[in-house]
PDB file of C-alpha atoms in Angstrom:
ATOM      1  CA  MET Y 140       3.826 -10.152  14.229  1.00 81.00           C
ATOM      2  CA  GLU Y 141       4.900  -6.765  12.857  1.00 90.00           C
ATOM      3  CA  ILE Y 142       8.136  -4.817  12.611  1.00 93.00           C
ATOM      4  CA  ASN Y 143       9.089  -1.398  11.239  1.00 96.00           C
ATOM      5  CA  CYS Y 144      11.978  -1.950   8.887  1.00 95.00           C
ATOM      6  CA  SER Y 145      14.592   0.039   6.962  1.00 97.00           C
ATOM      7  CA  ILE Y 146      16.052  -1.331   3.739  1.00 96.00           C
ATOM      8  CA  PHE Y 147      19.485  -0.440   2.380  1.00 97.00           C
ATOM      9  CA  LYS Y 148      21.064  -1.467  -0.922  1.00 96.00           C
ATOM     10  CA  SER Y 149      24.721  -2.229  -1.324  1.00 94.00           C
ATOM     11  CA  LEU Y 150      26.541   0.000  -3.783  1.00 94.00           C
ATOM     12  CA  ARG Y 151      29.211  -2.709  -4.073  1.00 89.00           C
ATOM     13  CA  HIS Y 152      27.028  -5.731  -4.863  1.00 88.00           C
ATOM     14  CA  HIS Y 153      24.184  -5.538  -7.372  1.00 87.00           C
ATOM     15  CA  GLU Y 154      20.873  -6.760  -5.899  1.00 87.00           C
ATOM     16  CA  MET Y 155      22.200  -7.135  -2.336  1.00 91.00           C
ATOM     17  CA  TYR Y 156      19.939  -5.586   0.317  1.00 95.00           C
ATOM     18  CA  LEU Y 157      20.150  -5.224   4.081  1.00 96.00           C
ATOM     19  CA  TYR Y 158      16.976  -5.140   6.183  1.00 96.00           C
ATOM     20  CA  THR Y 159      17.167  -3.757   9.733  1.00 97.00           C
ATOM     21  CA  GLN Y 160      14.731  -2.573  12.343  1.00 95.00           C
ATOM     22  CA  ALA Y 161      13.918   1.085  11.617  1.00 95.00           C
ATOM     23  CA  GLY Y 162      16.204   3.512  13.413  1.00 93.00           C
ATOM     24  CA  VAL Y 163      19.060   1.068  14.018  1.00 93.00           C
ATOM     25  CA  ASN Y 164      22.542   2.556  13.728  1.00 94.00           C
ATOM     26  CA  LEU Y 165      24.266   0.382  11.114  1.00 93.00           C
ATOM     27  CA  GLU Y 166      27.577   0.862  12.925  1.00 92.00           C
ATOM     28  CA  THR Y 167      26.226  -1.443  15.662  1.00 92.00           C
ATOM     29  CA  LEU Y 168      25.912  -4.353  13.201  1.00 93.00           C
ATOM     30  CA  PRO Y 169      28.747  -6.886  12.853  1.00 92.00           C
ATOM     31  CA  THR Y 170      31.876  -5.312  11.360  1.00 91.00           C
ATOM     32  CA  GLU Y 171      32.421  -8.220   8.950  1.00 90.00           C
ATOM     33  CA  LEU Y 172      28.877  -7.843   7.606  1.00 91.00           C
ATOM     34  CA  MET Y 173      29.257  -4.123   6.987  1.00 93.00           C
ATOM     35  CA  GLU Y 174      32.718  -4.523   5.411  1.00 91.00           C
ATOM     36  CA  ARG Y 175      31.312  -7.080   3.008  1.00 89.00           C
ATOM     37  CA  PHE Y 176      28.141  -5.038   2.345  1.00 92.00           C
ATOM     38  CA  GLY Y 177      30.266  -1.996   1.543  1.00 94.00           C
ATOM     39  CA  ARG Y 178      28.977   1.476   0.843  1.00 95.00           C
ATOM     40  CA  TYR Y 179      25.223   1.610   0.903  1.00 96.00           C
ATOM     41  CA  GLU Y 180      22.193   3.730   0.182  1.00 96.00           C
ATOM     42  CA  HIS Y 181      18.900   3.884   2.084  1.00 97.00           C
ATOM     43  CA  VAL Y 182      16.104   2.587  -0.154  1.00 96.00           C
ATOM     44  CA  MET Y 183      12.956   2.766   1.967  1.00 96.00           C
ATOM     45  CA  ASP Y 184      11.233   2.188   5.275  1.00 96.00           C
ATOM     46  CA  LEU Y 185       8.214  -0.081   5.537  1.00 94.00           C
ATOM     47  CA  THR Y 186       6.208  -2.146   7.975  1.00 95.00           C
ATOM     48  CA  LEU Y 187       6.647  -5.903   7.669  1.00 94.00           C
ATOM     49  CA  ASN Y 188       3.726  -8.097   8.704  1.00 92.00           C
ATOM     50  CA  GLU Y 189       1.917 -11.220   7.526  1.00 88.00           C
ATOM     51  CA  GLN Y 190       0.009  -9.267   4.842  1.00 90.00           C
ATOM     52  CA  ARG Y 191       3.172  -7.761   3.331  1.00 91.00           C
ATOM     53  CA  LYS Y 192       4.512  -9.500   0.251  1.00 89.00           C
ATOM     54  CA  LEU Y 193       8.178  -9.163  -0.646  1.00 88.00           C
ATOM     55  CA  ALA Y 194       9.488  -9.695  -4.163  1.00 84.00           C
ATOM     56  CA  ARG Y 195      12.083 -12.367  -3.385  1.00 85.00           C
ATOM     57  CA  GLU Y 196      12.006 -13.111   0.309  1.00 88.00           C
ATOM     58  CA  ASN Y 197       9.630 -14.741   2.750  1.00 90.00           C
ATOM     59  CA  VAL Y 198       8.436 -11.960   5.051  1.00 93.00           C
ATOM     60  CA  PHE Y 199       8.409 -14.295   8.072  1.00 93.00           C
ATOM     61  CA  ASP Y 200      12.071 -15.225   7.503  1.00 93.00           C
ATOM     62  CA  VAL Y 201      13.002 -11.542   7.282  1.00 94.00           C
ATOM     63  CA  ILE Y 202      11.135 -10.633  10.476  1.00 94.00           C
ATOM     64  CA  GLU Y 203      12.565 -13.609  12.357  1.00 93.00           C
ATOM     65  CA  SER Y 204      16.138 -12.773  11.321  1.00 93.00           C
ATOM     66  CA  ILE Y 205      15.776  -9.098  12.270  1.00 94.00           C
ATOM     67  CA  GLU Y 206      14.383 -10.032  15.662  1.00 93.00           C
ATOM     68  CA  LYS Y 207      17.039 -12.693  16.279  1.00 92.00           C
ATOM     69  CA  HIS Y 208      20.160 -11.170  14.682  1.00 91.00           C
ATOM     70  CA  GLY Y 209      19.295  -7.492  14.204  1.00 92.00           C
ATOM     71  CA  PHE Y 210      19.380  -7.706  10.409  1.00 94.00           C
ATOM     72  CA  TYR Y 211      18.471  -9.745   7.327  1.00 94.00           C
ATOM     73  CA  LEU Y 212      20.826  -9.856   4.351  1.00 93.00           C
ATOM     74  CA  GLN Y 213      19.242 -10.470   0.961  1.00 92.00           C
ATOM     75  CA  ILE Y 214      21.920 -11.795  -1.357  1.00 86.00           C
ATOM     76  CA  PRO Y 215      21.736 -11.584  -5.153  1.00 81.00           C
ATOM     77  CA  PRO Y 216      20.152 -14.565  -6.875  1.00 74.00           C
ATOM     78  CA  LYS Y 217      22.535 -17.024  -8.461  1.00 70.00           C
ATOM     79  CA  LEU Y 218      22.659 -16.971 -12.218  1.00 53.00           C
ATOM     80  CA  SER Y 219      21.596 -20.635 -12.195  1.00 56.00           C
ATOM     81  CA  ASP Y 220      18.446 -19.674 -10.236  1.00 67.00           C
ATOM     82  CA  CYS Y 221      17.619 -17.019 -12.830  1.00 62.00           C
ATOM     83  CA  VAL Y 222      18.148 -19.479 -15.680  1.00 58.00           C
ATOM     84  CA  ALA Y 223      15.968 -22.102 -13.938  1.00 61.00           C
ATOM     85  CA  ARG Y 224      13.131 -19.567 -13.474  1.00 67.00           C
ATOM     86  CA  THR Y 225      13.402 -18.515 -17.124  1.00 67.00           C
ATOM     87  CA  ILE Y 226      13.220 -22.133 -18.310  1.00 69.00           C
ATOM     88  CA  GLU Y 227      10.211 -22.727 -16.062  1.00 73.00           C
ATOM     89  CA  ARG Y 228       8.424 -19.683 -17.529  1.00 76.00           C
ATOM     90  CA  ILE Y 229       9.157 -20.861 -21.075  1.00 76.00           C
ATOM     91  CA  GLU Y 230       7.773 -24.324 -20.287  1.00 74.00           C
ATOM     92  CA  ILE Y 231       4.608 -22.819 -18.802  1.00 78.00           C
ATOM     93  CA  ALA Y 232       4.140 -20.617 -21.881  1.00 78.00           C
ATOM     94  CA  GLU Y 233       4.725 -23.560 -24.233  1.00 74.00           C
ATOM     95  CA  ASN Y 234       2.197 -25.688 -22.326  1.00 76.00           C
ATOM     96  CA  ALA Y 235      -0.370 -22.896 -22.455  1.00 77.00           C
ATOM     97  CA  LEU Y 236       0.143 -22.499 -26.214  1.00 78.00           C
ATOM     98  CA  SER Y 237      -0.139 -26.241 -26.860  1.00 76.00           C
ATOM     99  CA  GLU Y 238      -3.463 -26.363 -24.982  1.00 73.00           C
ATOM    100  CA  GLU Y 239      -4.999 -23.718 -27.269  1.00 65.00           C
TER     101      GLU Y 239
END
């Protein structure tokens, strides 16, 4: 499974990204989606496949959504998710220090 993908970032919403198949005219995507996404900027093109690692998303979920819906919308993480990850990292560091 492999797909050539374009990634756009929203200029309205920090850390919101839109993945589409490369070459897709964004005007063909749902109007409500594009109104909510707002002004955007092209970030990069890349090939998604099982070897590709993405920072926050599961590559298989992204590919499946693009194939099924024509796009994948990456929404910003919730503040609570960020706090939970920070607490987890602190606990791991504390455990590592206590084992020394």
